[in-house]
Amino acid sequence: MNQELILFPSVTYAMKAKSILDKQSIRSFLQRTPKHTGVKSCGYCLFVPKRTDEAERILRERGVRVLGRAAREAV
Amino acid sequence: MIYLDNAATTYPKPPSVLSAVHTALRRYAANPGRGGHRMAVASSRLVYDTRTKLSEFFHTSEVERVIFTSGCTASLNMVIKGVLRDGDHVVISSYEHNAVLRPLEKLKRQGRVTYTVAPVRDDDDETIDAFRKAMNSRTRMIICTHASNVSGQILPVARLCALAHANGILFCLDAAQGAGVLPIDVLRDGYDYVCCAGHKGLYGVMGSGLLLINRDLPLDTMTEGGTGSASADPIMPEYYPDRLESGTLNVPGIAGLGAGVDYVRSSGLDTLYHRELHHIRTLYRMIADNPNIRLYMPLAEYGRFAPVLSLNIEGMDSETAAALLDKRYHIAVRAGLHCAPLAHRSIGTADIGTVRFAPSAFTTDEQIRKVAQVLNKISYSS
């Protein structure tokens, strides 16, 4: 299962991440973090259908707080 | 009406600000950072975009360290009560507003902190020296206004910040009168905390303000509550802005603030400053020879003064003069102590206050000439 969701602690980080990825021409879509990801509390994530590993690496390098990765659908 | 009470809050607001507030209430009316539905995301986007805009305007390092508050007073309280620990000492200037003085005095009376007021001098070197002498081994922070809301004098804040850092001390800038009028570059000048009103020189609406944090400095919370993040955790998140933004944000106010900053940027910060100081200089020149008008500062030099002029009319207390200007001539100004008793003590007006004139981007030359004529007229008849 592809881990196409990148998880963030807050909407600010998710939007910051989206802005960074937009500049890198990496498409992403903001959404609430689904329950199946195991994140116990409210949060937002980006669905990054392609270049997800690259996206996560770029975001971590830019100091964006990333909680982790998850599959888009529950297994 | 001729409105010259812009140091309290600017009026009128640019039409774009009114429009942005209205649009926010119609189209971005969901709670940002909470829901996942389209309007909630749109609202979050508006807040984030405004945060980004402000981060660029003030040149902060990271967008998440732009904190939305209810005003400059709230921001200053957050810094004072969030940073200081028992036994700490603070140095403030003799031009500080009650938004700085009162929180510190409260902590002092609780036996928790001490503070020293450093006198502001005409000469910047002497002011720096006064701050240096006021510091001691327990000094944790310098808090200093960018410009006096009474005299208009600009303080050497970048140099004071450098002095603080050279001694391992934090620096907090009270930019209530500076933001939107004077250049503020957080990264270049290294201010640790910058507190701004949103509704003054930034042309936003009342109830909007900012706290800019330069580095990942720890700041304790004053208010705890829902942030839309880490909700299962019973303690506040450590990351900004959530740590300091519990409760629903003032989205219409934030939208207005964003439009206000756009207005300042498109008008040009330097253009606005020069235009407003030109008004102050014109007013000054038209009344300076009048022996019945008492002025407390020299003719405002560019770069040395913010666009504020305080005066008194001989034989008339400041409140009476302001009431007369309002009732008979429809001129709106502020009288009294302007919530800055320290500043009035500094210029010798603690007992009588002053009448304060503060133009904005919307003040015209004709209005200033009219005000000068009225002041000359009533001063000779008082």
Coordinates of C-alpha atoms in Angstrom, one line a residue:
Chain A
M1 CA 0.0 0.0 0.0
N2 CA 1.4 3.4 -1.0
Q3 CA 1.9 5.8 1.9
E4 CA 0.5 8.8 0.0
L5 CA -0.6 10.8 3.0
I6 CA 1.9 13.1 4.7
L7 CA 0.6 13.9 8.2
F8 CA 1.0 17.2 10.1
P9 CA 0.2 18.4 13.6
S10 CA -1.8 21.5 12.5
V11 CA -3.4 23.2 9.6
T12 CA -0.7 25.8 9.5
Y13 CA 2.0 23.2 8.9
A14 CA -0.2 21.5 6.3
M15 CA -0.7 24.7 4.4
K16 CA 3.0 25.7 4.7
A17 CA 3.8 22.2 3.3
K18 CA 1.4 22.7 0.4
S19 CA 2.9 26.0 -0.4
I20 CA 6.4 24.5 -0.5
L21 CA 5.3 21.6 -2.6
D22 CA 3.4 23.9 -5.0
K23 CA 6.7 25.7 -5.7
Q24 CA 8.4 22.4 -6.4
S25 CA 5.5 21.5 -8.8
I26 CA 4.5 18.6 -6.6
R27 CA 0.7 18.3 -6.5
S28 CA -0.9 17.9 -3.1
F29 CA -4.4 18.1 -1.6
L30 CA -5.2 19.2 1.9
Q31 CA -7.6 17.1 3.9
R32 CA -8.4 16.2 7.5
T33 CA -6.3 13.3 8.8
P34 CA -8.4 10.1 8.5
K35 CA -8.9 8.0 11.6
H36 CA -7.2 4.9 10.2
T37 CA -3.9 6.6 10.2
G38 CA -3.6 6.0 13.9
V39 CA -3.2 9.7 14.7
K40 CA -5.3 10.0 17.8
S41 CA -6.3 13.6 17.6
C42 CA -7.3 16.3 15.2
G43 CA -4.9 17.1 12.4
Y44 CA -4.5 17.8 8.7
C45 CA -2.6 15.9 6.1
L46 CA -1.7 16.3 2.4
F47 CA -2.5 13.7 -0.1
V48 CA 0.5 13.6 -2.4
P49 CA -0.3 11.1 -5.2
K50 CA 3.1 11.3 -6.9
R51 CA 6.7 11.9 -5.7
T52 CA 5.5 11.4 -2.1
D53 CA 9.0 10.4 -0.8
E54 CA 10.6 13.3 -2.4
A55 CA 7.9 15.6 -1.0
E56 CA 8.4 14.3 2.5
R57 CA 12.2 14.8 2.2
I58 CA 11.8 18.3 1.0
L59 CA 9.5 19.2 3.8
R60 CA 11.7 17.8 6.5
E61 CA 14.7 19.6 5.0
R62 CA 12.7 22.8 5.2
G63 CA 11.9 22.3 8.8
V64 CA 8.2 21.5 8.4
R65 CA 6.9 19.4 11.3
V66 CA 5.9 16.0 9.8
L67 CA 4.1 13.5 12.0
G68 CA 4.5 10.6 9.6
R69 CA 3.1 8.9 6.5
A70 CA -0.1 6.8 6.0
A71 CA -2.0 5.1 3.3
R72 CA -4.9 7.0 1.8
E73 CA -7.3 4.1 2.4
A74 CA -7.7 1.9 5.4
V75 CA -6.1 -1.5 4.9
Chain B
M1 CA -15.1 65.6 10.4
I2 CA -11.3 66.0 10.4
Y3 CA -10.0 62.9 12.1
L4 CA -6.6 63.2 13.6
D5 CA -6.8 60.5 16.3
N6 CA -5.0 58.0 14.1
A7 CA -2.4 57.1 16.8
A8 CA -5.4 55.5 18.7
T9 CA -6.9 53.8 15.7
T10 CA -6.9 54.8 12.0
Y11 CA -10.0 56.1 10.4
P12 CA -11.2 55.8 7.8
K13 CA -10.1 52.3 6.8
P14 CA -9.3 51.7 3.1
P15 CA -12.3 50.5 1.2
S16 CA -10.4 47.2 0.5
V17 CA -10.3 46.5 4.2
L18 CA -14.1 47.0 4.6
S19 CA -14.6 44.8 1.6
A20 CA -12.3 42.1 3.0
V21 CA -14.1 42.0 6.3
H22 CA -17.4 41.8 4.6
T23 CA -16.3 39.0 2.3
A24 CA -14.8 37.1 5.2
L25 CA -18.1 37.1 7.0
R26 CA -19.9 35.9 3.9
R27 CA -17.5 33.5 2.3
Y28 CA -14.9 32.5 4.9
A29 CA -17.2 32.3 7.8
A30 CA -16.3 28.8 9.0
N31 CA -13.9 28.0 11.9
P32 CA -10.3 27.8 10.5
G33 CA -8.2 24.9 11.4
R34 CA -11.1 22.8 12.6
G35 CA -13.3 21.3 10.1
G36 CA -12.5 19.6 6.8
H37 CA -15.4 21.0 4.7
R38 CA -14.7 23.4 1.9
M39 CA -15.6 26.6 3.8
A40 CA -13.4 25.6 6.8
V41 CA -10.5 24.9 4.4
A42 CA -11.1 28.2 2.6
S43 CA -11.2 30.0 6.0
S44 CA -7.9 28.3 7.0
R45 CA -6.4 29.3 3.6
L46 CA -7.3 32.9 4.2
V47 CA -5.7 32.8 7.6
Y48 CA -2.6 31.1 6.3
D49 CA -2.3 33.5 3.4
T50 CA -2.5 36.5 5.7
R51 CA 0.0 35.0 8.0
T52 CA 2.4 34.6 5.0
K53 CA 1.7 38.1 3.9
L54 CA 2.6 39.5 7.4
S55 CA 5.7 37.2 7.6
E56 CA 6.9 38.7 4.3
F57 CA 6.0 42.3 5.3
F58 CA 7.9 42.1 8.6
H59 CA 10.5 39.7 7.3
T60 CA 10.1 37.0 9.9
S61 CA 12.0 33.7 9.7
E62 CA 9.0 31.3 9.6
V63 CA 5.4 31.9 8.9
E64 CA 4.2 29.9 11.9
R65 CA 5.8 32.4 14.2
V66 CA 3.3 35.0 13.2
I67 CA 0.7 34.9 16.0
F68 CA -2.7 36.5 15.7
T69 CA -3.8 38.3 18.8
S70 CA -6.6 40.6 19.8
G71 CA -4.3 43.6 19.8
C72 CA -0.9 45.0 20.8
T73 CA -1.8 45.0 24.5
A74 CA -2.6 41.3 24.4
S75 CA 0.7 40.6 22.6
L76 CA 2.7 42.5 25.1
N77 CA 1.0 40.7 28.0
M78 CA 1.7 37.4 26.3
V79 CA 5.4 38.2 26.1
I80 CA 5.7 39.8 29.6
K81 CA 3.8 37.0 31.4
G82 CA 5.0 34.2 29.1
V83 CA 8.7 35.0 29.3
L84 CA 9.4 36.4 32.7
R85 CA 10.2 34.2 35.7
D86 CA 10.5 34.9 39.4
G87 CA 13.5 37.0 40.1
D88 CA 13.8 38.4 36.6
H89 CA 14.6 42.1 36.0
V90 CA 13.4 44.1 33.0
V91 CA 14.5 47.4 31.5
I92 CA 11.9 49.6 29.8
S93 CA 12.0 53.1 28.3
S94 CA 10.5 56.2 29.9
Y95 CA 8.2 56.4 26.9
E96 CA 6.4 53.1 27.5
H97 CA 2.6 52.7 27.3
N98 CA 0.5 51.3 30.1
A99 CA 0.3 48.1 28.1
V100 CA 3.9 47.5 29.2
L101 CA 4.0 49.4 32.5
R102 CA 0.9 47.8 34.1
P103 CA 1.7 44.1 33.5
L104 CA 5.2 44.8 34.9
E105 CA 3.9 46.7 37.8
K106 CA 1.5 43.9 38.6
L107 CA 4.3 41.3 38.6
K108 CA 6.4 43.7 40.7
R109 CA 3.7 44.0 43.3
Q110 CA 3.4 40.3 43.4
G111 CA 7.1 40.2 44.3
R112 CA 8.0 38.3 41.2
V113 CA 9.9 40.7 38.9
T114 CA 11.6 44.1 39.1
Y115 CA 12.0 46.7 36.5
T116 CA 14.0 49.8 35.8
V117 CA 12.8 52.8 33.6
A118 CA 15.6 54.0 31.4
P119 CA 15.2 57.7 30.5
V120 CA 15.0 58.5 26.8
R121 CA 17.2 61.3 25.7
D122 CA 17.3 63.5 22.6
D123 CA 20.6 62.0 21.8
D124 CA 20.5 58.3 20.9
D125 CA 23.9 57.5 22.3
E126 CA 22.8 58.9 25.7
T127 CA 19.6 56.8 25.5
I128 CA 21.6 53.7 24.8
D129 CA 23.9 54.5 27.7
A130 CA 20.9 55.0 30.0
F131 CA 19.7 51.5 29.1
R132 CA 23.1 50.0 29.6
K133 CA 23.3 51.5 33.1
A134 CA 19.8 50.2 33.9
M135 CA 20.8 46.6 33.2
N136 CA 22.0 44.3 35.9
S137 CA 22.9 40.6 36.2
R138 CA 19.2 39.6 36.6
T139 CA 18.0 41.5 33.5
R140 CA 16.1 39.1 31.3
M141 CA 14.5 41.4 28.8
I142 CA 14.4 44.9 27.4
I143 CA 11.0 46.1 26.3
C144 CA 11.0 49.3 24.2
T145 CA 8.5 51.2 22.2
H146 CA 9.4 51.9 18.6
A147 CA 8.1 55.5 18.8
S148 CA 6.4 57.4 21.6
N149 CA 2.6 57.7 21.2
V150 CA 2.9 61.1 22.9
S151 CA 6.0 62.8 21.6
G152 CA 6.5 60.9 18.4
Q153 CA 10.2 60.4 19.1
I154 CA 11.6 57.3 17.5
L155 CA 13.8 55.3 19.8
P156 CA 17.1 53.6 18.7
V157 CA 15.4 50.2 18.9
A158 CA 17.8 48.2 16.6
R159 CA 20.8 49.4 18.6
L160 CA 19.0 48.6 21.9
C161 CA 18.3 45.2 20.6
A162 CA 22.0 44.7 19.7
L163 CA 22.9 45.9 23.2
A164 CA 20.4 43.4 24.7
H165 CA 21.8 40.5 22.7
A166 CA 25.4 41.4 23.5
N167 CA 24.5 40.9 27.1
G168 CA 22.5 37.8 26.7
I169 CA 19.2 39.6 27.1
L170 CA 15.9 39.3 25.2
F171 CA 14.5 42.2 23.3
C172 CA 10.8 42.9 22.8
L173 CA 9.7 45.7 20.5
D174 CA 6.4 47.5 21.1
A175 CA 5.5 48.4 17.6
A176 CA 2.1 49.9 18.3
Q177 CA 3.0 53.2 16.7
G178 CA 5.7 51.8 14.4
A179 CA 4.0 49.0 12.4
G180 CA 2.9 50.3 9.1
V181 CA 4.6 53.6 9.5
L182 CA 8.3 52.8 10.2
P183 CA 10.3 50.0 8.7
I184 CA 10.5 46.8 10.8
D185 CA 12.8 44.0 9.7
V186 CA 12.6 41.2 12.3
L187 CA 15.4 39.1 10.8
R188 CA 17.8 41.9 10.0
D189 CA 17.4 43.7 13.4
G190 CA 17.0 40.5 15.4
Y191 CA 14.1 41.5 17.6
D192 CA 13.1 38.5 19.7
Y193 CA 9.4 39.6 20.0
V194 CA 7.5 42.2 18.1
C195 CA 4.1 43.3 19.3
C196 CA 1.8 45.1 16.9
A197 CA -1.7 46.6 16.7
G198 CA -3.6 45.6 13.6
H199 CA -5.9 48.6 13.6
K200 CA -3.5 51.5 13.6
G201 CA -0.8 51.9 10.9
L202 CA -1.7 48.6 9.4
Y203 CA -5.2 49.8 8.7
G204 CA -7.0 46.6 9.9
V205 CA -10.0 46.7 12.2
M206 CA -10.1 46.9 16.0
G207 CA -9.7 43.6 17.7
S208 CA -6.8 42.5 15.5
G209 CA -3.1 42.4 16.5
L210 CA 0.1 40.5 16.1
L211 CA 2.9 38.9 18.0
L212 CA 6.0 38.1 15.9
I213 CA 8.5 35.6 17.3
N214 CA 11.9 35.6 15.7
R215 CA 13.3 32.3 16.8
D216 CA 11.9 29.2 18.4
L217 CA 12.0 30.9 21.8
P218 CA 9.9 29.2 24.4
L219 CA 6.9 31.2 25.5
D220 CA 4.5 30.1 28.2
T221 CA 0.8 30.3 27.4
M222 CA -1.6 32.8 29.0
T223 CA -4.7 31.1 27.6
E224 CA -5.2 27.4 27.1
G225 CA -7.9 25.8 25.0
G226 CA -8.9 24.2 21.7
T227 CA -6.5 24.7 18.8
G228 CA -7.9 22.2 16.3
S229 CA -4.7 20.2 16.7
A230 CA -3.4 17.5 19.0
S231 CA -6.9 17.5 20.6
A232 CA -6.4 14.3 22.6
D233 CA -3.5 15.9 24.5
P234 CA -4.5 17.7 27.7
I235 CA -1.7 20.2 27.4
M236 CA -1.1 22.9 24.8
P237 CA 1.0 22.1 21.8
E238 CA 4.6 23.2 21.9
Y239 CA 4.5 24.4 18.3
Y240 CA 3.5 27.8 17.0
P241 CA 1.1 29.3 16.2
D242 CA -1.2 26.8 17.9
R243 CA 0.5 27.2 21.2
L244 CA -0.5 30.8 21.5
E245 CA -3.8 30.8 19.5
S246 CA -6.3 28.8 21.4
G247 CA -10.0 29.5 20.7
T248 CA -11.6 30.6 17.5
L249 CA -9.6 33.1 15.5
N250 CA -10.9 36.5 14.5
V251 CA -11.2 35.6 10.8
P252 CA -12.9 38.9 9.7
G253 CA -10.3 40.9 11.6
I254 CA -7.5 38.8 10.1
A255 CA -8.9 39.3 6.6
G256 CA -9.1 43.1 7.2
L257 CA -5.5 43.1 8.5
G258 CA -4.3 41.3 5.4
A259 CA -6.1 43.9 3.2
G260 CA -4.6 46.7 5.4
V261 CA -1.1 45.4 4.9
D262 CA -1.8 45.2 1.1
Y263 CA -2.8 48.8 1.3
V264 CA 0.3 49.8 3.1
R265 CA 2.5 47.9 0.7
S266 CA 0.9 49.3 -2.4
S267 CA 1.0 52.8 -1.0
G268 CA 4.6 52.4 0.1
L269 CA 5.6 52.5 3.7
D270 CA 8.1 55.2 3.1
T271 CA 5.6 57.3 1.0
L272 CA 3.0 57.0 3.8
Y273 CA 5.6 58.0 6.5
H274 CA 6.9 61.0 4.6
R275 CA 3.4 62.2 3.8
E276 CA 2.2 61.9 7.4
L277 CA 5.3 63.5 8.8
H278 CA 4.9 66.3 6.2
H279 CA 1.5 67.0 7.7
I280 CA 3.0 67.2 11.2
R281 CA 5.7 69.5 10.0
T282 CA 3.2 71.7 8.3
L283 CA 1.0 71.9 11.3
Y284 CA 4.0 72.6 13.5
R285 CA 5.3 75.4 11.3
M286 CA 1.8 77.1 11.2
I287 CA 1.5 77.2 15.0
A288 CA 5.2 77.3 16.2
D289 CA 5.3 81.1 16.5
N290 CA 2.0 81.3 18.4
P291 CA 3.0 82.1 22.1
N292 CA -0.3 80.7 23.3
I293 CA 0.4 77.2 22.0
R294 CA 2.9 75.1 23.9
L295 CA 4.9 72.6 22.0
Y296 CA 7.0 70.0 23.6
M297 CA 9.3 68.7 20.8
P298 CA 11.3 70.4 18.1
L299 CA 10.2 70.4 14.5
A300 CA 10.0 66.7 13.6
E301 CA 13.0 65.5 11.6
Y302 CA 12.5 62.7 9.1
G303 CA 13.7 59.5 10.7
R304 CA 13.7 60.9 14.2
F305 CA 9.9 61.2 14.7
A306 CA 6.8 59.3 14.0
P307 CA 3.8 61.4 12.8
V308 CA 2.5 62.5 16.2
L309 CA 2.3 66.0 17.6
S310 CA 1.4 66.9 21.2
L311 CA 0.6 70.4 22.4
N312 CA -1.3 72.5 24.8
I313 CA -3.2 75.7 24.5
E314 CA -2.3 78.2 27.3
G315 CA -5.1 78.7 29.8
M316 CA -7.1 75.7 28.6
D317 CA -6.7 72.1 29.8
S318 CA -6.2 69.4 27.2
E319 CA -9.6 67.8 27.6
T320 CA -11.4 71.1 27.3
A321 CA -9.4 71.9 24.1
A322 CA -10.2 68.5 22.6
A323 CA -13.9 68.9 23.4
L324 CA -13.9 72.3 21.9
L325 CA -12.2 71.1 18.7
D326 CA -14.7 68.3 18.4
K327 CA -17.9 70.2 19.2
R328 CA -17.3 73.4 17.4
Y329 CA -15.0 72.4 14.6
H330 CA -15.6 68.7 14.1
I331 CA -11.9 67.9 14.6
A332 CA -11.3 64.6 16.4
V333 CA -8.2 64.4 18.5
R334 CA -7.1 62.7 21.7
A335 CA -6.5 64.6 25.0
G336 CA -5.1 63.5 28.4
L337 CA -2.4 61.1 29.2
H338 CA -2.8 58.7 26.2
C339 CA -2.4 55.7 28.5
A340 CA 1.3 56.7 28.8
P341 CA 1.9 58.4 32.1
L342 CA 5.7 57.6 31.9
A343 CA 5.9 59.6 28.6
H344 CA 4.0 62.5 30.1
R345 CA 6.3 62.5 33.1
S346 CA 9.2 62.6 30.7
I347 CA 8.0 65.7 28.9
G348 CA 6.6 67.4 32.0
T349 CA 2.9 67.1 31.2
A350 CA 1.9 64.4 33.7
D351 CA -0.5 66.7 35.5
I352 CA -2.1 68.3 32.5
G353 CA -1.7 65.9 29.6
T354 CA -1.6 67.1 26.0
V355 CA -3.8 67.3 22.9
R356 CA -2.4 64.9 20.4
F357 CA -2.6 65.2 16.6
A358 CA -1.9 62.1 14.5
P359 CA -2.6 62.1 10.7
S360 CA -3.0 59.0 8.5
A361 CA -2.8 58.2 4.8
F362 CA -6.2 59.9 4.4
T363 CA -5.3 63.2 5.9
T364 CA -5.1 66.1 3.4
D365 CA -3.1 69.3 3.3
E366 CA -6.3 71.3 3.4
Q367 CA -7.4 69.5 6.6
I368 CA -4.0 70.3 8.2
R369 CA -4.3 74.0 7.2
K370 CA -7.8 74.1 8.7
V371 CA -6.6 72.6 12.0
A372 CA -3.8 75.1 12.2
Q373 CA -6.1 78.0 11.6
V374 CA -8.5 76.7 14.3
L375 CA -5.7 76.2 16.8
N376 CA -4.4 79.7 16.3
K377 CA -8.0 81.1 16.5
I378 CA -9.0 79.4 19.7
S379 CA -5.6 80.0 21.4
Y380 CA -5.9 83.7 21.0
S381 CA -9.5 83.7 22.3
S382 CA -8.8 81.4 25.3

